[in-house]
Amino acid sequence: MDVGDVDAKATRLSVPIGTSPTEDGITAALLGKVPAAARPVLAKFLCALLKFYVDLAFTYLEINPVVVTANGEVAALDLAAKVDLTAQFDCAKMCALIPS
């Protein structure tokens, strides 16, 4: 299988610390190749995912692939995440709410 140069093909959106992108901004910057019907639900998911990432002090989060189902739900088929020890301590109550 040849996946090519993923870094060269990846679309990126830089989000400065202390800011949050809008769904419209995410759609414009990242979702140009996504079918139009899936863009709103995916943009909403990405906004919520970024908030989750920041609120729980993640240091790394990768989802590959993520799909939008025929009924408009987002499904992360594979996910890898890291939280450092300080964040694990600081966010213990919130992390306890996440199903494993």
mmCIF file with all atom_site columns, C-alpha atoms in Angstrom, residues 10-98:
data_model
loop_
_atom_site.group_PDB
_atom_site.id
_atom_site.type_symbol
_atom_site.label_atom_id
_atom_site.label_alt_id
_atom_site.label_comp_id
_atom_site.label_asym_id
_atom_site.label_entity_id
_atom_site.label_seq_id
_atom_site.pdbx_PDB_ins_code
_atom_site.Cartn_x
_atom_site.Cartn_y
_atom_site.Cartn_z
_atom_site.occupancy
_atom_site.B_iso_or_equiv
_atom_site.pdbx_formal_charge
_atom_site.auth_seq_id
_atom_site.auth_comp_id
_atom_site.auth_asym_id
_atom_site.auth_atom_id
_atom_site.pdbx_PDB_model_num
ATOM 1  C CA . ALA A 1 10 ? -2.478  17.427 4.573  1.00 0.00 ? 10 ALA A CA 1
ATOM 2  C CA . THR A 1 11 ? -4.667  20.478 4.969  1.00 0.00 ? 11 THR A CA 1
ATOM 3  C CA . ARG A 1 12 ? -3.875  22.478 8.101  1.00 0.00 ? 12 ARG A CA 1
ATOM 4  C CA . LEU A 1 13 ? -5.492  25.108 10.247 1.00 0.00 ? 13 LEU A CA 1
ATOM 5  C CA . SER A 1 14 ? -3.327  26.929 12.784 1.00 0.00 ? 14 SER A CA 1
ATOM 6  C CA . VAL A 1 15 ? -5.235  27.889 15.920 1.00 0.00 ? 15 VAL A CA 1
ATOM 7  C CA . PRO A 1 16 ? -3.431  30.418 18.113 1.00 0.00 ? 16 PRO A CA 1
ATOM 8  C CA . ILE A 1 17 ? -3.441  29.725 21.842 1.00 0.00 ? 17 ILE A CA 1
ATOM 9  C CA . GLY A 1 18 ? -6.451  31.283 23.545 1.00 0.00 ? 18 GLY A CA 1
ATOM 10 C CA . THR A 1 19 ? -8.580  31.340 20.399 1.00 0.00 ? 19 THR A CA 1
ATOM 11 C CA . SER A 1 20 ? -11.193 29.032 18.934 1.00 0.00 ? 20 SER A CA 1
ATOM 12 C CA . PRO A 1 21 ? -12.038 28.638 15.268 1.00 0.00 ? 21 PRO A CA 1
ATOM 13 C CA . THR A 1 22 ? -15.627 28.942 14.126 1.00 0.00 ? 22 THR A CA 1
ATOM 14 C CA . GLU A 1 23 ? -17.460 26.213 12.260 1.00 0.00 ? 23 GLU A CA 1
ATOM 15 C CA . ASP A 1 24 ? -17.387 28.488 9.194  1.00 0.00 ? 24 ASP A CA 1
ATOM 16 C CA . GLY A 1 25 ? -13.629 28.959 9.574  1.00 0.00 ? 25 GLY A CA 1
ATOM 17 C CA . ILE A 1 26 ? -13.057 25.222 9.880  1.00 0.00 ? 26 ILE A CA 1
ATOM 18 C CA . THR A 1 27 ? -15.244 24.574 6.854  1.00 0.00 ? 27 THR A CA 1
ATOM 19 C CA . ALA A 1 28 ? -13.392 27.140 4.747  1.00 0.00 ? 28 ALA A CA 1
ATOM 20 C CA . ALA A 1 29 ? -9.907  26.052 5.810  1.00 0.00 ? 29 ALA A CA 1
ATOM 21 C CA . LEU A 1 30 ? -10.224 22.286 6.065  1.00 0.00 ? 30 LEU A CA 1
ATOM 22 C CA . LEU A 1 31 ? -13.311 20.853 4.455  1.00 0.00 ? 31 LEU A CA 1
ATOM 23 C CA . GLY A 1 32 ? -13.081 21.926 0.822  1.00 0.00 ? 32 GLY A CA 1
ATOM 24 C CA . LYS A 1 33 ? -12.712 18.330 -0.403 1.00 0.00 ? 33 LYS A CA 1
ATOM 25 C CA . VAL A 1 34 ? -15.414 16.942 1.912  1.00 0.00 ? 34 VAL A CA 1
ATOM 26 C CA . PRO A 1 35 ? -18.856 16.356 0.370  1.00 0.00 ? 35 PRO A CA 1
ATOM 27 C CA . ALA A 1 36 ? -21.051 19.401 1.015  1.00 0.00 ? 36 ALA A CA 1
ATOM 28 C CA . ALA A 1 37 ? -23.678 17.408 2.939  1.00 0.00 ? 37 ALA A CA 1
ATOM 29 C CA . ALA A 1 38 ? -21.084 16.232 5.492  1.00 0.00 ? 38 ALA A CA 1
ATOM 30 C CA . ARG A 1 39 ? -19.406 19.599 6.089  1.00 0.00 ? 39 ARG A CA 1
ATOM 31 C CA . PRO A 1 40 ? -21.746 21.045 8.773  1.00 0.00 ? 40 PRO A CA 1
ATOM 32 C CA . VAL A 1 41 ? -21.675 17.968 11.013 1.00 0.00 ? 41 VAL A CA 1
ATOM 33 C CA . LEU A 1 42 ? -17.932 17.525 10.578 1.00 0.00 ? 42 LEU A CA 1
ATOM 34 C CA . ALA A 1 43 ? -17.229 21.217 11.306 1.00 0.00 ? 43 ALA A CA 1
ATOM 35 C CA . LYS A 1 44 ? -19.359 21.009 14.464 1.00 0.00 ? 44 LYS A CA 1
ATOM 36 C CA . PHE A 1 45 ? -17.501 17.841 15.524 1.00 0.00 ? 45 PHE A CA 1
ATOM 37 C CA . LEU A 1 46 ? -14.095 19.468 14.945 1.00 0.00 ? 46 LEU A CA 1
ATOM 38 C CA . CYS A 1 47 ? -15.066 22.555 16.980 1.00 0.00 ? 47 CYS A CA 1
ATOM 39 C CA . ALA A 1 48 ? -16.188 20.321 19.861 1.00 0.00 ? 48 ALA A CA 1
ATOM 40 C CA . LEU A 1 49 ? -13.087 18.141 19.512 1.00 0.00 ? 49 LEU A CA 1
ATOM 41 C CA . LEU A 1 50 ? -10.778 21.141 19.807 1.00 0.00 ? 50 LEU A CA 1
ATOM 42 C CA . LYS A 1 51 ? -12.614 22.346 22.919 1.00 0.00 ? 51 LYS A CA 1
ATOM 43 C CA . PHE A 1 52 ? -12.332 18.840 24.409 1.00 0.00 ? 52 PHE A CA 1
ATOM 44 C CA . TYR A 1 53 ? -8.608  18.758 23.548 1.00 0.00 ? 53 TYR A CA 1
ATOM 45 C CA . VAL A 1 54 ? -7.944  22.133 25.194 1.00 0.00 ? 54 VAL A CA 1
ATOM 46 C CA . ASP A 1 55 ? -10.202 21.606 28.236 1.00 0.00 ? 55 ASP A CA 1
ATOM 47 C CA . LEU A 1 56 ? -8.563  18.276 29.083 1.00 0.00 ? 56 LEU A CA 1
ATOM 48 C CA . ALA A 1 57 ? -5.014  19.500 28.308 1.00 0.00 ? 57 ALA A CA 1
ATOM 49 C CA . PHE A 1 58 ? -4.189  16.856 25.720 1.00 0.00 ? 58 PHE A CA 1
ATOM 50 C CA . THR A 1 59 ? -0.662  16.894 24.355 1.00 0.00 ? 59 THR A CA 1
ATOM 51 C CA . TYR A 1 60 ? -1.454  14.716 21.333 1.00 0.00 ? 60 TYR A CA 1
ATOM 52 C CA . LEU A 1 61 ? -4.599  13.585 19.535 1.00 0.00 ? 61 LEU A CA 1
ATOM 53 C CA . GLU A 1 62 ? -4.827  11.728 16.242 1.00 0.00 ? 62 GLU A CA 1
ATOM 54 C CA . ILE A 1 63 ? -7.934  10.336 14.597 1.00 0.00 ? 63 ILE A CA 1
ATOM 55 C CA . ASN A 1 64 ? -7.423  8.390  11.397 1.00 0.00 ? 64 ASN A CA 1
ATOM 56 C CA . PRO A 1 65 ? -9.829  7.782  9.820  1.00 0.00 ? 65 PRO A CA 1
ATOM 57 C CA . VAL A 1 66 ? -12.859 9.747  10.821 1.00 0.00 ? 66 VAL A CA 1
ATOM 58 C CA . VAL A 1 67 ? -16.051 9.218  8.823  1.00 0.00 ? 67 VAL A CA 1
ATOM 59 C CA . VAL A 1 68 ? -19.490 10.771 8.556  1.00 0.00 ? 68 VAL A CA 1
ATOM 60 C CA . THR A 1 69 ? -22.096 8.028  8.315  1.00 0.00 ? 69 THR A CA 1
ATOM 61 C CA . ALA A 1 70 ? -25.069 8.034  5.960  1.00 0.00 ? 70 ALA A CA 1
ATOM 62 C CA . ASN A 1 71 ? -27.314 9.198  8.816  1.00 0.00 ? 71 ASN A CA 1
ATOM 63 C CA . GLY A 1 72 ? -25.043 12.161 9.589  1.00 0.00 ? 72 GLY A CA 1
ATOM 64 C CA . GLU A 1 73 ? -23.130 10.883 12.611 1.00 0.00 ? 73 GLU A CA 1
ATOM 65 C CA . VAL A 1 74 ? -19.380 11.251 13.024 1.00 0.00 ? 74 VAL A CA 1
ATOM 66 C CA . ALA A 1 75 ? -17.428 8.096  13.841 1.00 0.00 ? 75 ALA A CA 1
ATOM 67 C CA . ALA A 1 76 ? -13.746 8.040  14.830 1.00 0.00 ? 76 ALA A CA 1
ATOM 68 C CA . LEU A 1 77 ? -12.576 4.626  13.648 1.00 0.00 ? 77 LEU A CA 1
ATOM 69 C CA . ASP A 1 78 ? -9.104  4.797  15.201 1.00 0.00 ? 78 ASP A CA 1
ATOM 70 C CA . LEU A 1 79 ? -7.828  7.226  17.805 1.00 0.00 ? 79 LEU A CA 1
ATOM 71 C CA . ALA A 1 80 ? -4.569  7.799  19.657 1.00 0.00 ? 80 ALA A CA 1
ATOM 72 C CA . ALA A 1 81 ? -4.278  10.377 22.438 1.00 0.00 ? 81 ALA A CA 1
ATOM 73 C CA . LYS A 1 82 ? -1.833  11.476 25.121 1.00 0.00 ? 82 LYS A CA 1
ATOM 74 C CA . VAL A 1 83 ? -2.277  13.528 28.264 1.00 0.00 ? 83 VAL A CA 1
ATOM 75 C CA . ASP A 1 84 ? 0.756   14.443 30.350 1.00 0.00 ? 84 ASP A CA 1
ATOM 76 C CA . LEU A 1 85 ? 0.870   13.629 34.072 1.00 0.00 ? 85 LEU A CA 1
ATOM 77 C CA . THR A 1 86 ? 0.082   17.176 35.180 1.00 0.00 ? 86 THR A CA 1
ATOM 78 C CA . ALA A 1 87 ? -2.978  17.280 32.939 1.00 0.00 ? 87 ALA A CA 1
ATOM 79 C CA . GLN A 1 88 ? -3.991  13.830 34.160 1.00 0.00 ? 88 GLN A CA 1
ATOM 80 C CA . PHE A 1 89 ? -3.949  15.159 37.732 1.00 0.00 ? 89 PHE A CA 1
ATOM 81 C CA . ASP A 1 90 ? -5.581  18.509 36.883 1.00 0.00 ? 90 ASP A CA 1
ATOM 82 C CA . CYS A 1 91 ? -8.345  16.965 34.796 1.00 0.00 ? 91 CYS A CA 1
ATOM 83 C CA . ALA A 1 92 ? -8.931  13.755 36.752 1.00 0.00 ? 92 ALA A CA 1
ATOM 84 C CA . LYS A 1 93 ? -12.590 14.527 37.473 1.00 0.00 ? 93 LYS A CA 1
ATOM 85 C CA . MET A 1 94 ? -13.361 15.320 33.847 1.00 0.00 ? 94 MET A CA 1
ATOM 86 C CA . CYS A 1 95 ? -11.341 12.356 32.563 1.00 0.00 ? 95 CYS A CA 1
ATOM 87 C CA . ALA A 1 96 ? -13.311 10.034 34.863 1.00 0.00 ? 96 ALA A CA 1
ATOM 88 C CA . LEU A 1 97 ? -16.442 10.957 32.878 1.00 0.00 ? 97 LEU A CA 1
ATOM 89 C CA . ILE A 1 98 ? -14.982 9.635  29.619 1.00 0.00 ? 98 ILE A CA 1
#
